Amino acid sequence: MAAPKKLALVIGSGSVKCAAALGIQRVLERADIKLDMLVGCSGGSLYAALLALGYPTEKIAEMSSSLWTHDLTARPNRRALLQAILPGIVKFDERFSLRDDRKVNQRLEEVYGQHSFEEAKIPLYITATDFMTGEMVVLEKGPLLPAVRASMAIPLIFPAVKSEGRMLVDGYLADPLPVGVAIREGADIILAIGFEATNQSRLSSLGRYAFQFTSVMSNNLLKANFAFHNLAHHSEVLLVVPEFEERVRLFDTEKIPYIIQVGEREMEKQLPYLQQLLAA
Amino acid sequence: MEKSFELSGKIGIIVVKGSVDALTAPHLATFISEQIAAGHTRLVADLAGVDYTSSAGLRVLLGAVKETRALGGDLRLANIQPDVKKVLDLSGFTSILKHYADRDSAIGSYGG
């Protein structure tokens, strides 16, 4: 008898849009399909971690709504301006950020502070990027808090996270949809939920300019990596790309119920084929 | 999945319907290879009836493109449906494959 197929869910970067993964999980639960591993990148790591810990989707929606709010980036890092203008005097280093990260650290502490990878009911992999080499770093052991924090350390916005001698930043810089991690861990079937970064309608500020610049690069990186992983491996990749009719901005957590609904709708489309694959 | 072959002048039209996925892709790959072996190297895949493709489907398309181009021909796509277009776009396929809004445009793209 053939070995049972290993099913992975890979949640790519996409801030609050990653809540669509909860819609996928709801469809899988209704069909009594269990995941064998979870991979999360950036915003996707927030959800991958909570799903792996076994929280119900309703609870995760509630937790992420109170975690990911606009005031996370409200407080500027006052030192940053001086660092930028006088890098020799006010020491400029790899932990430079325009925003103060105390609030985000506190919120993440409340949700993930007591948890570790070892507690996960489903094997969990969180990706970050070694800022000094560009390599993807897959985190899979120890406390969850630094892993999630590193995975979502958007350069310029939040400071990098120091870990075992490396400076870790947001996983999307290495791969916005790290399907390769699931392939390496032996997944036969991979549900990949990915999001292209939204283009700015107007480049009317330095922030928007920087976002557009990074969006262009990360979208091209997403396509290049995804093409490679689709073609170079035997694993079957089922791409879930939620189409949002309503505009979803970075901190639109009030839209989480809608986002989950869209995720459910997209997963429903894939379900018959997934069931066939699992039965084959 | 259903597949059929017809000729429009010297251009071979492969009409595909249904899902192109891991369960059906091997049949499609064999079918296309048979047409190429029969000397049809300038091909159009009419995907009007294809509502789904996964990575296995992408691999078949790329294999067919490589096979036909090695023989001086090509595989060009027509009538790509929105859900399939999303996958082709995100995997960068629309930048390496020629694709057209309808079958006549795809056939016409080969010139005389």
Short mmCIF file of C-alpha atoms in Angstrom, two decimals, chain A:
data_model
loop_
_atom_site.label_atom_id
_atom_site.label_comp_id
_atom_site.label_asym_id
_atom_site.label_seq_id
_atom_site.Cartn_x
_atom_site.Cartn_y
_atom_site.Cartn_z
CA MET A 1 0.00 0.00 0.00
CA ALA A 2 1.27 3.45 -0.90
CA ALA A 3 2.26 5.75 1.96
CA PRO A 4 -0.36 8.40 2.78
CA LYS A 5 0.26 11.66 1.01
CA LYS A 6 1.67 14.50 3.06
CA LEU A 7 -0.35 17.69 2.78
CA ALA A 8 1.19 21.10 3.48
CA LEU A 9 -0.33 24.54 3.74
CA VAL A 10 2.06 27.34 2.83
CA ILE A 11 0.88 30.82 3.80
CA GLY A 12 2.81 33.50 1.99
CA SER A 13 3.34 37.11 2.95
CA GLY A 14 0.33 39.38 2.67
CA SER A 15 -0.35 41.09 6.00
CA VAL A 16 -4.01 40.88 7.02
CA LYS A 17 -4.94 39.12 3.75
CA CYS A 18 -3.24 36.03 5.19
CA ALA A 19 -6.39 35.55 7.29
CA ALA A 20 -7.78 33.89 4.14
CA ALA A 21 -5.80 30.84 5.32
CA LEU A 22 -8.41 30.49 8.06
CA GLY A 23 -11.02 30.05 5.33
CA ILE A 24 -8.89 27.27 3.84
CA GLN A 25 -8.67 25.58 7.22
CA ARG A 26 -12.45 25.78 7.67
CA VAL A 27 -13.03 24.04 4.35
CA LEU A 28 -10.45 21.37 5.22
CA GLU A 29 -12.06 20.79 8.62
CA ARG A 30 -15.52 20.36 7.09
CA ALA A 31 -14.05 17.81 4.68
CA ASP A 32 -12.17 16.09 7.52
CA ILE A 33 -8.80 16.71 5.87
CA LYS A 34 -5.82 17.17 8.17
CA LEU A 35 -2.67 19.09 7.43
CA ASP A 36 0.72 17.42 7.90
CA MET A 37 2.72 20.65 8.02
CA LEU A 38 2.38 24.40 7.99
CA VAL A 39 4.77 26.95 6.56
CA GLY A 40 4.36 30.66 7.22
CA CYS A 41 6.10 33.75 5.92
CA SER A 42 5.71 37.29 7.26
CA GLY A 43 1.98 37.94 7.90
CA GLY A 44 1.47 34.27 7.05
CA SER A 45 3.59 33.26 10.03
CA LEU A 46 1.07 34.86 12.42
CA TYR A 47 -1.64 32.52 11.17
CA ALA A 48 0.51 29.45 10.50
CA ALA A 49 1.74 29.50 14.09
CA LEU A 50 -1.75 29.74 15.63
CA LEU A 51 -3.15 27.06 13.33
CA ALA A 52 -0.22 24.78 14.19
CA LEU A 53 -0.88 25.33 17.90
CA GLY A 54 -4.41 24.07 17.33
CA TYR A 55 -6.44 27.21 18.02
CA PRO A 56 -9.92 27.19 16.43
CA THR A 57 -10.23 29.51 13.44
CA GLU A 58 -12.77 31.75 15.22
CA LYS A 59 -10.32 32.31 18.06
CA ILE A 60 -7.45 33.00 15.65
CA ALA A 61 -9.56 35.59 13.82
CA GLU A 62 -10.28 37.27 17.14
CA MET A 63 -6.64 37.14 18.29
CA SER A 64 -5.27 38.53 15.05
CA SER A 65 -7.86 41.32 15.01
CA SER A 66 -6.63 42.64 18.32
CA LEU A 67 -2.96 41.98 17.52
CA TRP A 68 -2.66 43.65 14.13
CA THR A 69 -3.92 47.21 14.55
CA HIS A 70 -2.96 50.53 13.06
CA ASP A 71 -1.26 51.79 16.19
CA LEU A 72 1.52 49.19 15.80
CA THR A 73 3.34 51.54 13.50
CA ALA A 74 2.02 54.80 14.94
CA ARG A 75 4.97 55.64 17.15
CA PRO A 76 8.02 56.88 15.23
CA ASN A 77 11.50 55.84 16.23
CA ARG A 78 12.87 59.29 17.09
CA ARG A 79 16.45 58.12 16.94
CA ALA A 80 16.02 57.06 13.29
CA LEU A 81 16.09 60.60 11.93
CA LEU A 82 19.32 61.34 13.76
CA GLN A 83 20.78 58.02 12.64
CA ALA A 84 19.93 58.86 9.04
CA ILE A 85 21.36 62.39 9.20
CA LEU A 86 24.33 61.77 11.46
CA PRO A 87 25.21 58.09 10.98
CA GLY A 88 28.73 58.60 12.33
CA ILE A 89 27.65 60.29 15.53
CA VAL A 90 24.35 58.57 16.30
CA LYS A 91 25.41 55.08 15.39
CA PHE A 92 23.61 53.71 12.33
CA ASP A 93 23.40 49.93 12.35
CA GLU A 94 21.53 46.97 10.90
CA ARG A 95 18.68 47.39 13.42
CA PHE A 96 17.69 50.74 11.90
CA SER A 97 13.93 51.28 11.72
CA LEU A 98 11.60 54.21 11.22
CA ARG A 99 9.06 52.90 13.73
CA ASP A 100 9.32 52.12 17.39
CA ASP A 101 8.72 48.38 17.85
CA ARG A 102 7.73 48.29 21.53
CA LYS A 103 4.03 48.03 20.77
CA VAL A 104 4.38 45.23 18.24
CA ASN A 105 6.68 43.32 20.57
CA GLN A 106 4.18 43.67 23.40
CA ARG A 107 1.28 42.45 21.26
CA LEU A 108 3.23 39.50 19.92
CA GLU A 109 4.33 38.66 23.46
CA GLU A 110 0.67 38.50 24.54
CA VAL A 111 -0.20 36.03 21.78
CA TYR A 112 2.96 33.98 21.24
CA GLY A 113 5.04 34.67 24.34
CA GLN A 114 4.16 31.43 26.12
CA HIS A 115 4.43 29.16 23.09
CA SER A 116 7.17 27.21 21.38
CA PHE A 117 7.54 25.25 18.13
CA GLU A 118 7.72 22.09 20.21
CA GLU A 119 4.09 22.58 21.34
CA ALA A 120 2.76 22.71 17.80
CA LYS A 121 0.27 19.96 17.01
CA ILE A 122 1.17 20.23 13.32
CA PRO A 123 4.86 20.59 12.34
CA LEU A 124 5.51 24.28 11.79
CA TYR A 125 8.15 26.13 9.78
CA ILE A 126 8.50 29.90 9.82
CA THR A 127 10.70 31.72 7.35
CA ALA A 128 12.82 34.81 7.81
CA THR A 129 15.70 36.29 5.84
CA ASP A 130 19.31 36.68 6.90
CA PHE A 131 19.64 40.40 6.20
CA MET A 132 23.40 40.27 5.70
CA THR A 133 23.43 37.39 3.19
CA GLY A 134 19.89 37.33 1.75
CA GLU A 135 19.52 33.64 2.55
CA MET A 136 16.24 32.20 3.70
CA VAL A 137 16.32 31.06 7.31
CA VAL A 138 13.80 28.40 8.31
CA LEU A 139 12.90 28.56 11.99
CA GLU A 140 11.49 25.38 13.49
CA LYS A 141 12.72 25.11 17.08
CA GLY A 142 12.49 27.08 20.30
CA PRO A 143 10.21 29.95 21.29
CA LEU A 144 7.69 31.16 18.74
CA LEU A 145 7.84 34.84 19.62
CA PRO A 146 11.25 35.69 18.09
CA ALA A 147 10.48 33.57 15.04
CA VAL A 148 7.20 35.33 14.27
CA ARG A 149 8.73 38.71 15.06
CA ALA A 150 11.67 38.05 12.70
CA SER A 151 9.40 36.75 9.95
CA MET A 152 7.47 40.02 9.91
CA ALA A 153 10.39 42.43 10.44
CA ILE A 154 9.65 44.64 7.44
CA PRO A 155 12.89 46.47 6.65
CA LEU A 156 12.79 50.19 7.41
CA ILE A 157 9.56 49.73 9.41
CA PHE A 158 10.54 47.32 12.20
CA PRO A 159 14.05 46.55 13.47
CA ALA A 160 15.72 43.30 12.49
CA VAL A 161 15.84 40.51 15.07
CA LYS A 162 19.19 39.23 16.25
CA SER A 163 19.27 35.43 16.42
CA GLU A 164 22.27 33.15 16.80
CA GLY A 165 24.63 35.76 15.39
CA ARG A 166 22.40 36.62 12.44
CA MET A 167 20.24 39.66 11.79
CA LEU A 168 16.86 38.38 10.67
CA VAL A 169 14.31 40.37 8.69
CA ASP A 170 10.99 39.67 7.00
CA GLY A 171 10.81 36.31 5.22
CA TYR A 172 9.34 37.87 2.08
CA LEU A 173 12.77 39.22 1.12
CA ALA A 174 13.98 35.65 0.53
CA ASP A 175 10.73 34.18 -0.82
CA PRO A 176 7.23 35.67 -0.41
CA LEU A 177 5.66 32.21 -0.86
CA PRO A 178 8.13 29.62 0.48
CA VAL A 179 6.76 26.52 -1.22
CA GLY A 180 10.32 25.17 -1.30
CA VAL A 181 10.27 24.59 2.46
CA ALA A 182 7.28 22.24 2.12
CA ILE A 183 8.97 20.43 -0.77
CA ARG A 184 12.15 20.00 1.29
CA GLU A 185 10.13 18.63 4.20
CA GLY A 186 8.61 15.99 1.97
CA ALA A 187 5.13 17.35 1.19
CA ASP A 188 3.42 15.54 -1.69
CA ILE A 189 0.57 18.01 -2.03
CA ILE A 190 1.04 21.68 -1.29
CA LEU A 191 -1.74 24.19 -0.83
CA ALA A 192 -0.04 27.50 -1.46
CA ILE A 193 -1.85 30.69 -0.58
CA GLY A 194 -0.07 33.70 -1.99
CA PHE A 195 -0.69 37.38 -2.49
CA GLU A 196 0.87 39.89 -4.80
CA ALA A 197 1.72 43.11 -3.02
CA THR A 198 -0.67 45.90 -3.98
CA ASN A 199 0.70 48.65 -6.18
CA GLN A 200 0.42 52.18 -4.80
CA SER A 201 -2.02 54.34 -6.72
CA ARG A 202 0.01 57.49 -6.02
CA LEU A 203 3.64 57.86 -5.01
CA SER A 204 2.94 60.90 -2.88
CA SER A 205 5.26 60.23 0.03
CA LEU A 206 8.58 58.60 0.82
CA GLY A 207 6.70 55.76 2.54
CA ARG A 208 4.55 55.05 -0.50
CA TYR A 209 7.60 55.28 -2.73
CA ALA A 210 9.44 52.73 -0.58
CA PHE A 211 6.39 50.42 -0.51
CA GLN A 212 6.07 50.56 -4.28
CA PHE A 213 9.75 49.88 -4.74
CA THR A 214 9.65 46.80 -2.52
CA SER A 215 6.30 45.63 -3.95
CA VAL A 216 7.72 45.57 -7.47
CA MET A 217 10.68 43.53 -6.34
CA SER A 218 8.75 41.14 -4.12
CA ASN A 219 6.10 40.47 -6.77
CA ASN A 220 8.74 39.60 -9.32
CA LEU A 221 10.52 37.43 -6.74
CA LEU A 222 7.22 35.69 -5.96
CA LYS A 223 6.69 34.79 -9.61
CA ALA A 224 10.27 33.69 -10.22
CA ASN A 225 10.41 31.43 -7.16
CA PHE A 226 6.93 30.07 -7.69
CA ALA A 227 7.72 29.17 -11.31
CA PHE A 228 10.87 27.37 -10.24
CA HIS A 229 9.12 25.37 -7.52
CA ASN A 230 6.27 24.44 -9.82
CA LEU A 231 8.51 23.15 -12.53
CA ALA A 232 11.50 21.71 -10.79
CA HIS A 233 9.77 19.33 -8.40
CA HIS A 234 7.33 16.48 -8.49
CA SER A 235 5.16 17.77 -5.63
CA GLU A 236 1.71 18.90 -6.70
CA VAL A 237 1.17 22.57 -5.93
CA LEU A 238 -2.39 23.85 -5.69
CA LEU A 239 -2.31 27.60 -5.84
CA VAL A 240 -4.94 29.51 -3.91
CA VAL A 241 -5.04 33.18 -4.89
CA PRO A 242 -7.95 34.92 -3.19
CA GLU A 243 -9.54 37.61 -5.34
CA PHE A 244 -10.76 40.43 -3.13
CA GLU A 245 -13.51 42.51 -4.64
CA GLU A 246 -13.14 44.95 -1.75
CA ARG A 247 -9.85 46.72 -1.28
CA VAL A 248 -7.94 45.30 1.71
CA ARG A 249 -5.29 47.56 3.20
CA LEU A 250 -2.40 46.63 5.50
CA PHE A 251 -4.31 47.02 8.76
CA ASP A 252 -7.91 46.36 7.67
CA THR A 253 -8.55 43.85 10.44
CA GLU A 254 -12.26 44.72 10.50
CA LYS A 255 -12.36 42.97 7.13
CA ILE A 256 -11.07 39.67 8.54
CA PRO A 257 -14.52 37.96 8.36
CA TYR A 258 -14.76 38.97 4.70
CA ILE A 259 -11.17 37.86 4.03
CA ILE A 260 -11.88 34.46 5.60
CA GLN A 261 -15.01 34.15 3.47
CA VAL A 262 -12.99 34.77 0.30
CA GLY A 263 -10.45 32.16 1.42
CA GLU A 264 -13.26 29.65 1.95
CA ARG A 265 -14.70 30.38 -1.46
CA GLU A 266 -11.35 29.88 -3.20
CA MET A 267 -10.65 26.67 -1.28
CA GLU A 268 -14.08 25.27 -2.08
CA LYS A 269 -13.07 25.45 -5.75
CA GLN A 270 -9.97 23.35 -5.09
CA LEU A 271 -11.57 20.86 -2.72
CA PRO A 272 -12.89 18.23 -5.18
CA TYR A 273 -9.48 17.96 -6.83
CA LEU A 274 -7.68 17.85 -3.48
CA GLN A 275 -9.96 15.02 -2.36
CA GLN A 276 -9.23 13.12 -5.57
CA LEU A 277 -5.51 13.59 -5.11
CA LEU A 278 -5.60 12.37 -1.53
CA ALA A 279 -7.62 9.34 -2.54
CA ALA A 280 -5.48 8.49 -5.59
#
